[in-house]
Coordinates of C-alpha atoms in Angstrom, one line a residue:
Chain A
M1 CA 40.9 146.0 -64.0
N2 CA 41.0 142.3 -64.7
Y3 CA 41.2 140.0 -61.7
K4 CA 42.1 136.3 -61.6
F5 CA 40.5 134.2 -58.8
L6 CA 41.7 130.9 -57.4
I7 CA 38.6 129.2 -56.0
Q8 CA 37.9 126.2 -53.8
Y9 CA 34.4 124.6 -53.3
D10 CA 32.6 121.7 -51.9
G11 CA 30.2 121.1 -54.7
S12 CA 27.7 118.9 -52.7
R13 CA 25.0 121.5 -52.4
Y14 CA 25.3 123.0 -55.9
K15 CA 24.0 122.5 -59.4
G16 CA 27.5 122.9 -60.7
W17 CA 29.7 125.8 -61.7
Q18 CA 27.7 127.3 -64.5
K19 CA 25.0 130.0 -64.0
Q20 CA 21.5 128.7 -64.9
G21 CA 18.4 130.7 -65.5
N22 CA 16.2 129.0 -63.0
T23 CA 18.4 128.7 -59.9
S24 CA 21.0 130.7 -57.9
Q25 CA 22.4 127.4 -56.5
T26 CA 25.5 127.4 -58.7
I27 CA 29.0 128.4 -57.8
Q28 CA 29.3 131.1 -60.5
A29 CA 26.0 132.7 -59.4
K30 CA 27.1 132.8 -55.7
L31 CA 30.4 134.4 -56.7
E32 CA 28.9 136.9 -59.2
N33 CA 26.3 137.9 -56.6
V34 CA 29.0 138.8 -54.0
L35 CA 31.2 140.5 -56.6
A36 CA 28.3 142.7 -57.8
G37 CA 27.9 143.9 -54.2
L38 CA 31.6 144.8 -54.1
A39 CA 31.7 146.5 -57.5
G40 CA 28.3 148.1 -57.3
C41 CA 27.2 146.8 -60.6
P42 CA 26.8 143.4 -62.3
V43 CA 30.0 141.4 -62.8
E44 CA 30.5 138.6 -65.2
L45 CA 32.9 135.9 -64.0
H46 CA 34.6 133.6 -66.6
G47 CA 35.4 130.2 -65.2
S48 CA 38.2 128.0 -66.7
G49 CA 35.4 125.5 -67.4
R50 CA 32.2 124.1 -66.0
T51 CA 32.2 121.5 -63.3
D52 CA 29.0 119.4 -63.0
A53 CA 26.5 119.3 -60.2
G54 CA 28.1 117.8 -57.1
V55 CA 31.7 118.0 -58.4
H56 CA 34.3 119.8 -56.1
A57 CA 37.2 122.1 -56.8
A58 CA 40.4 122.6 -54.9
G59 CA 41.8 125.0 -57.5
Q60 CA 39.2 126.3 -60.0
V61 CA 40.3 129.5 -61.8
A62 CA 38.1 132.4 -63.0
N63 CA 38.5 136.0 -64.1
A64 CA 36.4 139.1 -64.1
H65 CA 36.7 142.7 -65.2
F66 CA 35.5 145.4 -62.7
Q67 CA 36.6 148.6 -60.9
T68 CA 37.3 148.8 -57.2
D69 CA 39.4 150.8 -54.7
K70 CA 40.2 147.6 -52.8
T71 CA 43.6 145.8 -53.1
P72 CA 43.5 142.1 -54.3
Q73 CA 43.8 140.9 -50.7
Q74 CA 41.0 143.1 -49.6
I75 CA 38.8 141.8 -52.5
R76 CA 39.6 138.2 -51.3
D77 CA 38.7 139.0 -47.7
Y78 CA 35.5 140.8 -48.7
V79 CA 34.4 138.0 -50.9
N80 CA 35.1 135.3 -48.3
R81 CA 33.1 137.2 -45.7
Y82 CA 30.0 137.1 -47.8
L83 CA 30.3 133.7 -49.5
P84 CA 28.7 130.6 -48.1
Q85 CA 31.1 128.4 -46.0
D86 CA 31.4 125.8 -48.7
I87 CA 33.0 128.2 -51.3
A88 CA 36.3 130.1 -50.7
V89 CA 38.5 132.4 -52.7
L90 CA 42.1 131.4 -52.0
E91 CA 43.8 134.1 -54.0
V92 CA 43.0 137.2 -56.0
T93 CA 45.5 138.6 -58.5
A94 CA 45.4 141.7 -60.8
V95 CA 46.2 140.4 -64.3
D96 CA 46.7 141.6 -67.8
G97 CA 43.5 142.8 -69.3
R98 CA 43.7 140.2 -72.1
F99 CA 43.9 137.3 -69.7
H100 CA 40.9 134.8 -70.0
S101 CA 40.7 131.9 -67.7
R102 CA 39.1 129.5 -70.2
L103 CA 40.7 130.6 -73.5
H104 CA 44.2 130.7 -72.0
A105 CA 44.0 127.5 -69.8
K106 CA 46.8 125.1 -70.9
E107 CA 46.1 122.0 -68.8
K108 CA 43.7 120.9 -66.1
T109 CA 44.2 118.2 -63.5
Y110 CA 41.3 116.3 -61.9
C111 CA 41.4 113.7 -59.1
Y112 CA 38.8 110.9 -58.8
R113 CA 38.8 109.4 -55.3
I114 CA 37.6 105.8 -54.7
W115 CA 37.1 104.6 -51.1
Q116 CA 38.1 101.0 -50.9
N117 CA 37.4 99.9 -47.3
P118 CA 34.1 98.1 -46.7
V119 CA 33.4 100.7 -44.0
R120 CA 32.8 104.3 -45.2
D121 CA 34.9 107.2 -43.8
V122 CA 32.5 109.7 -42.3
F123 CA 35.0 112.6 -42.6
S124 CA 35.6 112.2 -46.4
R125 CA 32.3 110.7 -47.3
K126 CA 31.3 113.7 -49.4
Y127 CA 34.5 113.8 -51.4
T128 CA 35.1 110.2 -52.3
C129 CA 33.1 107.4 -53.9
M130 CA 32.5 104.0 -52.2
E131 CA 33.4 101.1 -54.4
A132 CA 33.5 97.8 -52.7
G133 CA 35.8 95.0 -53.8
G134 CA 39.5 95.0 -54.7
L135 CA 40.6 96.5 -57.9
D136 CA 43.4 95.2 -60.1
T137 CA 45.5 98.3 -60.2
A138 CA 48.2 96.8 -62.5
A139 CA 45.5 96.3 -65.2
M140 CA 44.1 99.8 -64.6
C141 CA 47.6 101.2 -65.1
D142 CA 47.9 99.3 -68.4
A143 CA 44.6 100.6 -69.5
A144 CA 45.5 104.2 -68.4
A145 CA 48.6 104.0 -70.6
L146 CA 46.5 103.2 -73.7
L147 CA 44.1 106.1 -72.9
T148 CA 46.9 108.6 -72.5
G149 CA 47.8 110.8 -75.5
E150 CA 46.0 112.5 -78.3
H151 CA 42.8 110.7 -79.1
D152 CA 39.2 111.3 -80.4
F153 CA 37.4 110.8 -77.1
T154 CA 33.9 110.5 -78.6
S155 CA 33.4 107.2 -76.6
F156 CA 34.0 109.1 -73.4
C157 CA 31.7 112.1 -74.1
G158 CA 28.6 112.0 -72.0
R159 CA 26.6 114.5 -74.0
R160 CA 25.1 113.4 -77.4
S161 CA 24.4 117.0 -78.4
F162 CA 28.1 118.0 -78.2
K163 CA 29.0 118.8 -81.8
K164 CA 32.5 120.3 -81.6
S165 CA 35.8 118.3 -82.1
K166 CA 36.2 115.6 -79.5
V167 CA 39.9 115.3 -79.9
R168 CA 41.8 116.0 -76.7
I169 CA 45.3 115.4 -75.4
V170 CA 45.3 113.5 -72.0
S171 CA 48.9 114.1 -71.1
N172 CA 48.9 111.9 -67.9
I173 CA 46.8 109.4 -66.0
R174 CA 48.2 108.3 -62.7
I175 CA 46.8 105.7 -60.4
E176 CA 47.9 106.1 -56.8
Q177 CA 47.1 103.7 -53.9
A178 CA 46.6 105.9 -50.8
Q179 CA 45.8 104.3 -47.4
N180 CA 42.2 103.3 -47.9
E181 CA 41.7 105.1 -51.2
L182 CA 42.5 104.7 -54.8
L183 CA 43.2 108.1 -56.4
L184 CA 42.9 108.5 -60.2
W185 CA 44.7 111.6 -61.4
F186 CA 43.9 112.9 -64.9
T187 CA 45.8 115.8 -66.6
G188 CA 44.9 117.1 -70.1
N189 CA 44.4 120.1 -72.3
G190 CA 40.7 119.8 -72.0
F191 CA 37.9 117.3 -71.1
L192 CA 34.6 116.7 -72.8
P193 CA 31.3 116.7 -70.8
Y194 CA 31.5 113.9 -68.1
M195 CA 34.7 112.6 -69.7
V196 CA 36.7 112.3 -66.5
R197 CA 33.9 110.4 -64.7
I198 CA 33.5 108.0 -67.8
L199 CA 37.3 107.5 -67.9
A200 CA 37.2 106.7 -64.2
G201 CA 34.3 104.3 -64.6
T202 CA 35.9 102.5 -67.5
L203 CA 39.2 102.1 -65.5
V204 CA 37.2 100.8 -62.6
E205 CA 35.6 98.2 -64.8
V206 CA 39.1 97.1 -66.0
G207 CA 40.1 96.9 -62.3
Q208 CA 37.0 94.7 -61.6
G209 CA 38.0 92.4 -64.5
K210 CA 34.9 93.3 -66.5
R211 CA 37.1 94.6 -69.3
T212 CA 40.7 94.0 -70.4
A213 CA 43.3 96.7 -70.5
G214 CA 43.9 96.0 -74.1
S215 CA 40.2 96.6 -75.0
M216 CA 40.8 100.4 -74.5
V217 CA 42.1 100.5 -78.1
S218 CA 38.8 99.3 -79.5
V219 CA 36.8 101.5 -77.0
L220 CA 38.5 104.6 -78.4
E221 CA 38.1 103.4 -82.0
A222 CA 34.4 102.7 -81.6
K223 CA 33.7 106.5 -81.2
D224 CA 30.5 105.4 -79.4
R225 CA 29.5 106.3 -75.8
E226 CA 28.1 102.7 -75.5
A227 CA 31.5 101.3 -75.9
A228 CA 33.0 102.9 -72.7
G229 CA 32.2 102.2 -69.1
K230 CA 29.8 103.7 -66.6
T231 CA 29.8 107.4 -65.5
M232 CA 31.1 107.5 -61.9
P233 CA 29.2 109.5 -59.3
A234 CA 30.0 113.3 -59.1
C235 CA 30.9 113.3 -55.4
G236 CA 34.3 111.5 -56.0
L237 CA 35.5 114.1 -58.5
T238 CA 37.6 117.2 -57.7
L239 CA 39.1 119.8 -60.1
V240 CA 42.6 120.1 -58.6
S241 CA 44.3 122.7 -60.7
V242 CA 44.4 124.7 -63.9
T243 CA 47.7 125.8 -65.4
Y244 CA 48.5 128.7 -67.8
G245 CA 51.3 129.1 -70.2
Chain B
M1 CA 27.2 88.1 -25.7
N2 CA 29.2 91.3 -25.0
Y3 CA 30.2 93.3 -28.1
K4 CA 32.8 96.0 -28.3
F5 CA 32.2 98.7 -31.0
L6 CA 34.8 101.1 -32.5
I7 CA 32.9 104.1 -33.8
Q8 CA 33.5 107.1 -36.0
Y9 CA 31.2 110.1 -36.3
D10 CA 30.9 113.6 -37.7
G11 CA 29.3 115.3 -34.7
S12 CA 28.1 118.4 -36.6
R13 CA 24.4 117.4 -36.7
Y14 CA 24.2 115.9 -33.2
K15 CA 23.5 117.0 -29.7
G16 CA 26.5 114.9 -28.5
W17 CA 27.0 111.2 -27.7
Q18 CA 24.7 110.9 -24.7
K19 CA 21.0 109.8 -25.0
Q20 CA 18.7 112.6 -23.9
G21 CA 15.0 112.4 -23.1
N22 CA 13.8 115.0 -25.5
T23 CA 15.7 114.2 -28.7
S24 CA 16.8 111.3 -30.8
Q25 CA 19.5 113.4 -32.3
T26 CA 22.4 111.9 -30.4
I27 CA 25.0 109.3 -31.5
Q28 CA 24.0 106.9 -28.7
A29 CA 20.3 107.1 -29.6
K30 CA 21.0 106.5 -33.3
L31 CA 23.2 103.4 -32.6
E32 CA 20.8 101.9 -29.9
N33 CA 17.9 102.3 -32.4
V34 CA 19.7 100.3 -35.1
L35 CA 21.0 97.7 -32.6
A36 CA 17.4 97.2 -31.2
G37 CA 16.3 96.4 -34.8
L38 CA 19.1 93.8 -35.0
A39 CA 18.6 92.2 -31.6
G40 CA 14.8 92.4 -31.7
C41 CA 14.7 94.1 -28.3
P42 CA 16.0 97.3 -26.6
V43 CA 19.8 97.4 -26.4
E44 CA 21.8 99.6 -24.0
L45 CA 25.0 100.9 -25.4
H46 CA 27.8 102.0 -22.9
G47 CA 30.1 104.6 -24.3
S48 CA 33.7 105.2 -23.1
G49 CA 32.5 108.7 -22.2
R50 CA 30.3 111.5 -23.5
T51 CA 31.3 113.8 -26.3
D52 CA 29.6 117.2 -26.4
A53 CA 27.3 118.5 -29.0
G54 CA 29.2 119.1 -32.2
V55 CA 32.3 117.1 -31.2
H56 CA 33.6 114.4 -33.6
A57 CA 35.1 111.0 -33.0
A58 CA 37.5 109.0 -35.1
G59 CA 37.7 106.2 -32.5
Q60 CA 35.0 106.2 -29.9
V61 CA 34.5 102.9 -28.1
A62 CA 31.3 101.4 -26.7
N63 CA 30.0 98.0 -25.6
A64 CA 26.6 96.4 -25.4
H65 CA 25.2 93.0 -24.3
F66 CA 22.7 91.3 -26.7
Q67 CA 22.0 88.0 -28.5
T68 CA 22.2 87.5 -32.3
D69 CA 23.1 84.8 -34.8
K70 CA 25.2 87.2 -36.8
T71 CA 29.0 87.2 -36.7
P72 CA 30.8 90.4 -35.5
Q73 CA 31.5 91.4 -39.2
Q74 CA 27.8 90.8 -40.1
I75 CA 26.8 93.0 -37.1
R76 CA 29.1 95.8 -38.4
D77 CA 27.8 95.6 -41.9
Y78 CA 24.1 95.5 -40.7
V79 CA 24.6 98.5 -38.5
N80 CA 26.4 100.6 -41.1
R81 CA 23.6 99.9 -43.6
Y82 CA 21.0 101.4 -41.3
L83 CA 23.1 104.2 -39.7
P84 CA 23.1 107.8 -41.1
Q85 CA 26.0 108.5 -43.4
D86 CA 27.8 110.6 -40.7
I87 CA 28.1 107.7 -38.2
A88 CA 30.1 104.5 -39.0
V89 CA 31.0 101.4 -37.0
L90 CA 34.6 100.5 -38.0
E91 CA 34.9 97.3 -36.0
V92 CA 32.8 94.9 -33.9
T93 CA 34.5 92.4 -31.5
A94 CA 33.0 89.8 -29.2
V95 CA 34.6 90.5 -25.8
D96 CA 34.7 89.1 -22.3
G97 CA 31.3 89.6 -20.5
R98 CA 32.9 91.8 -17.9
F99 CA 34.3 94.3 -20.3
H100 CA 32.9 97.8 -19.8
S101 CA 34.0 100.6 -22.2
R102 CA 33.9 103.3 -19.6
L103 CA 35.0 101.6 -16.5
H104 CA 38.0 99.9 -18.1
A105 CA 39.2 102.7 -20.3
K106 CA 42.8 103.4 -19.5
E107 CA 43.6 106.6 -21.5
K108 CA 41.9 108.8 -24.1
T109 CA 43.4 110.9 -26.8
Y110 CA 41.8 114.0 -28.2
C111 CA 42.9 116.3 -31.0
Y112 CA 42.0 119.9 -31.3
R113 CA 42.5 121.3 -34.8
I114 CA 43.1 125.1 -35.3
W115 CA 43.1 126.4 -38.9
Q116 CA 45.7 129.1 -39.2
N117 CA 45.4 130.4 -42.8
P118 CA 43.3 133.6 -43.2
V119 CA 41.3 131.8 -45.8
R120 CA 39.1 128.8 -44.6
D121 CA 39.5 125.4 -46.0
V122 CA 36.1 124.3 -47.4
F123 CA 36.9 120.6 -47.2
S124 CA 37.8 120.5 -43.5
R125 CA 35.7 123.5 -42.4
K126 CA 33.5 121.3 -40.2
Y127 CA 36.4 119.7 -38.3
T128 CA 38.7 122.5 -37.6
C129 CA 38.4 125.9 -35.9
M130 CA 39.4 129.1 -37.6
E131 CA 41.7 131.2 -35.4
A132 CA 43.3 134.1 -37.2
G133 CA 46.7 135.4 -36.3
G134 CA 50.0 133.7 -35.7
L135 CA 50.4 131.7 -32.4
D136 CA 53.7 131.5 -30.4
T137 CA 54.0 127.7 -30.4
A138 CA 57.1 127.7 -28.3
A139 CA 55.3 129.5 -25.5
M140 CA 52.3 127.1 -26.0
C141 CA 54.7 124.1 -25.6
D142 CA 56.1 125.6 -22.3
A143 CA 52.6 126.0 -21.0
A144 CA 51.6 122.5 -22.1
A145 CA 54.5 121.1 -20.1
L146 CA 53.2 122.8 -17.0
L147 CA 49.7 121.4 -17.5
T148 CA 51.0 117.9 -18.1
G149 CA 50.9 115.5 -15.1
E150 CA 48.6 114.8 -12.2
H151 CA 46.7 117.9 -11.2
D152 CA 43.4 119.1 -9.7
F153 CA 41.9 120.5 -13.0
T154 CA 39.0 122.4 -11.3
S155 CA 40.0 125.5 -13.2
F156 CA 39.5 123.6 -16.4
C157 CA 36.1 122.1 -15.5
G158 CA 33.3 123.7 -17.5
R159 CA 30.4 122.4 -15.3
R160 CA 29.9 124.0 -11.9
S161 CA 27.6 121.2 -10.7
F162 CA 30.4 118.6 -11.2
K163 CA 30.9 117.4 -7.6
K164 CA 33.3 114.4 -8.0
S165 CA 37.1 114.5 -7.8
K166 CA 38.6 116.8 -10.3
V167 CA 42.1 115.3 -10.1
R168 CA 43.2 113.8 -13.5
I169 CA 46.4 112.7 -15.0
V170 CA 47.2 114.3 -18.4
S171 CA 50.0 112.1 -19.5
N172 CA 50.9 114.1 -22.7
I173 CA 50.1 117.3 -24.5
R174 CA 51.7 117.6 -28.0
I175 CA 51.6 120.6 -30.2
E176 CA 52.1 119.8 -33.9
Q177 CA 52.4 122.3 -36.7
A178 CA 50.8 120.8 -39.8
Q179 CA 50.6 122.6 -43.1
N180 CA 48.0 125.2 -42.5
E181 CA 46.8 123.8 -39.1
L182 CA 48.0 123.7 -35.5
L183 CA 47.1 120.4 -34.0
L184 CA 46.8 120.1 -30.2
W185 CA 46.9 116.5 -29.0
F186 CA 45.8 115.6 -25.4
T187 CA 46.2 112.2 -23.8
G188 CA 45.0 111.5 -20.2
N189 CA 43.3 109.0 -18.0
G190 CA 40.1 111.1 -18.0
F191 CA 38.8 114.6 -18.8
L192 CA 36.3 116.7 -17.0
P193 CA 33.3 118.4 -18.8
Y194 CA 34.7 120.8 -21.5
M195 CA 38.2 120.3 -20.1
V196 CA 39.9 119.6 -23.5
R197 CA 38.3 122.7 -25.1
I198 CA 39.3 124.9 -22.1
L199 CA 42.8 123.5 -22.1
A200 CA 43.0 124.3 -25.9
G201 CA 41.5 127.8 -25.3
T202 CA 44.0 128.6 -22.5
L203 CA 46.9 127.4 -24.7
V204 CA 45.6 129.6 -27.6
E205 CA 45.6 132.6 -25.2
V206 CA 49.3 131.8 -24.3
G207 CA 50.0 131.6 -28.0
Q208 CA 48.4 135.0 -28.5
G209 CA 50.5 136.5 -25.8
K210 CA 47.5 137.2 -23.6
R211 CA 48.9 134.9 -20.9
T212 CA 52.4 133.7 -20.0
A213 CA 53.4 130.1 -20.1
G214 CA 54.5 130.4 -16.5
S215 CA 51.0 131.5 -15.4
M216 CA 49.7 128.0 -15.8
V217 CA 51.0 127.2 -12.3
S218 CA 48.7 129.8 -10.8
V219 CA 45.8 128.9 -13.1
L220 CA 45.9 125.3 -11.7
E221 CA 46.4 126.5 -8.1
A222 CA 43.3 128.9 -8.4
K223 CA 40.9 125.9 -8.7
D224 CA 38.5 128.4 -10.3
R225 CA 37.1 128.2 -13.8
E226 CA 37.5 132.0 -14.1
A227 CA 41.3 131.6 -13.9
A228 CA 41.5 129.6 -17.1
G229 CA 41.0 130.7 -20.8
K230 CA 38.0 130.5 -23.1
T231 CA 36.2 127.3 -24.1
M232 CA 37.1 126.6 -27.8
P233 CA 34.3 125.8 -30.3
A234 CA 33.1 122.1 -30.4
C235 CA 33.7 121.7 -34.1
G236 CA 37.5 121.7 -33.8
L237 CA 37.6 118.7 -31.3
T238 CA 37.9 115.0 -32.2
L239 CA 38.1 112.1 -29.8
V240 CA 40.8 110.1 -31.5
S241 CA 41.2 106.9 -29.5
V242 CA 40.5 105.1 -26.3
T243 CA 43.0 102.6 -24.9
Y244 CA 42.4 99.6 -22.6
G245 CA 44.8 97.8 -20.3

């Protein structure tokens, strides 16, 4: 049977989603380990995509094929009983055998949280990034509009060795002023390595007046990582949701 | 000069507010240590009241007398630079020399958070208490009404050795259904040791049908800790605010 998992995690303690040879401190490894205990044999879990070390998820999606007598809800409760407290499975659904969480993902939404008060908030300190100083949100919105759409995002790709097409469709960038936070929402059909954090960093530099909104056109055209802004810290980033057709 | 501090902390890692001989792992000790560095001599910080090990604060108040050339905002920024990430000073104000945060406190408000979904929330897991099963909130509201007012709260006092008057005025208990959480708000002129957590535990037992709302009258009259309900875990409790006349 093929099962779809909706997963939440606080990424602070982990080296990212993806299983790595030399550590069990990844989300995928923790989940596969518990699922192997349930299924009585190794289980391979396919995530909708990697999240980097320190990045959080409110709605990561993954799927795995295995046999069990348990109902989906019993699987959920079993897995949550054995997972560490900073990972939780919100939902388990039995799905069509052909469903693949990465290959069939239509869009993903990420949120980057920027704390704007000079005093940190102790309760959200692990999920938001401190950035002192006021940001010009109107300029950031103008820049966001120029980055939205289908573009070659080479300038926003954080890994030099990435050889595949760097064309992506970013369908929406929304900038929301919450109480003491600025929230940057990104929705698209796919994101390159570090792309969301580089988009956020570039928008912050526009907000700080270090770049103009209009310069986004030439940043995209440069197709050069050096042309874009800094990579924001991982802790402020959360994978919010993944949608399927 | 007398300075008033508005303080926020995540109590998870601490043995409570109050300084203790054998550990520096208390909020008061961490703050006094940083203030001593600023003032160049030992500083005694008076809190509005103790919070127990593991209890959080969004708005604890304390005051201390010391001399410095710094402005209140400079004191705040200095202290936040040297405090651990899970303690923050939100505000520093120069106040009248006679102001005392405990003696002049008029009312305190606490919030007890109960997570009601069968799946935990990884982002608020340290600030809310998991309590499976639906709770009859109408019965809890009826019970809360009977507990509100001026009463001898001996049945809700968690420390046998407490010898002073156990009469307190609880001016308001509010039960709020948030999305996946039940929030219990308590406001009063003072609370006995563990009193808020025992009030919360007793209300939860009413919500579970283990006690009737009407039985609150006899619980109060018993003046016996055994008559009231369980002490809820510390992690769900937050000191929200302290008001002054």
